[in-house]
Amino acid sequence: MEDWLCWPVVALLTVAAQCAVVLRRWEETQPDCQIPRVSVLPVERAIWRAHRTRRARARAHNQRQFKAHAALVVGALRKAEARQDSDPGRALEDLAVMLLTIAERYAEGRIDDLLDADQLADVVPAAPRERIRAVVVGLTVVLVMASAALVVLPEAALIPLLPVVVVFVAVVFNRGRVPTTGQLTDLIIPR
C-alpha cells in the first residue's frame, strides 16, 4: 500500500529529471537545435488525485479546498509549460523547481500547500477534463454499439465487438495513449 502512495512522487521526480536533461542538452546545443518541449501531462493526474491518494476520505469542504488548490497548481504548471516557447531555459528551470517543490510537499503530506502563494499568483485555475472525457468515451461506445445493432449484426458478433470498441475509443480520446487497466475499470465502474 505504501508503494502506491509513492508513485505520484516518482512521476513528479521523473518529469523534473526530464526537464533537467532537456535543459542541459538545450544549453549545450542552443543555436543548433529546436526549442525543447517537456510535457507536464504525466504529473497532472497525480496532482488532481493527490487529495484522494494521500488522505483517503476528506470532508466535503476540505475536498473542495484540495480540488481548488490542485486546479491552481495544474494551471501554474501549464503556464510554465507554455513559456517553453518564448523562454525555454528559464521555463525549464522554473518547471523543474515547481515539480521538485510539489514532490517534496506531497511526500510530506501537505497536499493543500503544494506550491507557494507567489508561484500561484496570476494563475488561471485549470479545469479537470477527465470526467468529461470519460462521459464522451461512454456515449461514443453506446452510439457505436447501438448503430452496430441497428445494422443487424448477429448477437455473436456484438459481444466481441464491445471490448474492441471500448479500447479503440479510449485510445482515441486519450490522444493515442493506451489506457491502463485502472482507467478501463473506471469506465465500467465509476468511483
Coordinates of N, CA and C in Angstrom, one line a residue, residues 141-155 157-158 161:
V141 N -19.1 4.9 -27.2 CA -19.3 3.4 -27.2 C -20.7 3.0 -27.3
V142 N -21.6 3.7 -26.6 CA -23.0 3.4 -26.7 C -23.6 3.6 -28.1
L143 N -23.2 4.8 -28.7 CA -23.6 5.1 -30.1 C -23.1 4.1 -31.1
V144 N -21.9 3.7 -31.0 CA -21.3 2.7 -31.9 C -22.0 1.3 -31.8
M145 N -22.2 0.9 -30.5 CA -22.8 -0.4 -30.3 C -24.3 -0.3 -30.8
A146 N -25.0 0.8 -30.5 CA -26.4 0.9 -31.0 C -26.5 0.9 -32.5
S147 N -25.6 1.6 -33.1 CA -25.6 1.6 -34.6 C -25.2 0.2 -35.1
A148 N -24.3 -0.5 -34.5 CA -24.0 -1.9 -34.9 C -25.2 -2.8 -34.7
A149 N -26.0 -2.6 -33.7 CA -27.2 -3.4 -33.5 C -28.3 -3.0 -34.6
L150 N -28.3 -1.7 -35.0 CA -29.3 -1.3 -36.0 C -28.9 -1.8 -37.4
V151 N -27.6 -2.1 -37.6 CA -27.2 -2.6 -38.9 C -27.5 -4.1 -38.9
V152 N -28.0 -4.6 -37.9 CA -28.5 -6.0 -37.7 C -27.3 -7.0 -37.8
L153 N -26.3 -6.7 -37.0 CA -25.2 -7.6 -36.8 C -25.6 -8.8 -35.9
P154 N -25.2 -9.9 -36.1 CA -25.6 -11.0 -35.2 C -25.1 -10.8 -33.8
E155 N -25.9 -11.3 -32.9 CA -25.5 -11.1 -31.4 C -24.1 -11.7 -31.1
A157 N -21.6 -11.5 -32.9 CA -20.6 -10.5 -33.3 C -20.6 -9.3 -32.4
L158 N -21.7 -9.0 -31.8 CA -21.8 -7.8 -30.9 C -21.0 -8.0 -29.6
L161 N -17.3 -7.4 -30.2 CA -17.1 -6.1 -30.7 C -17.0 -5.1 -29.6

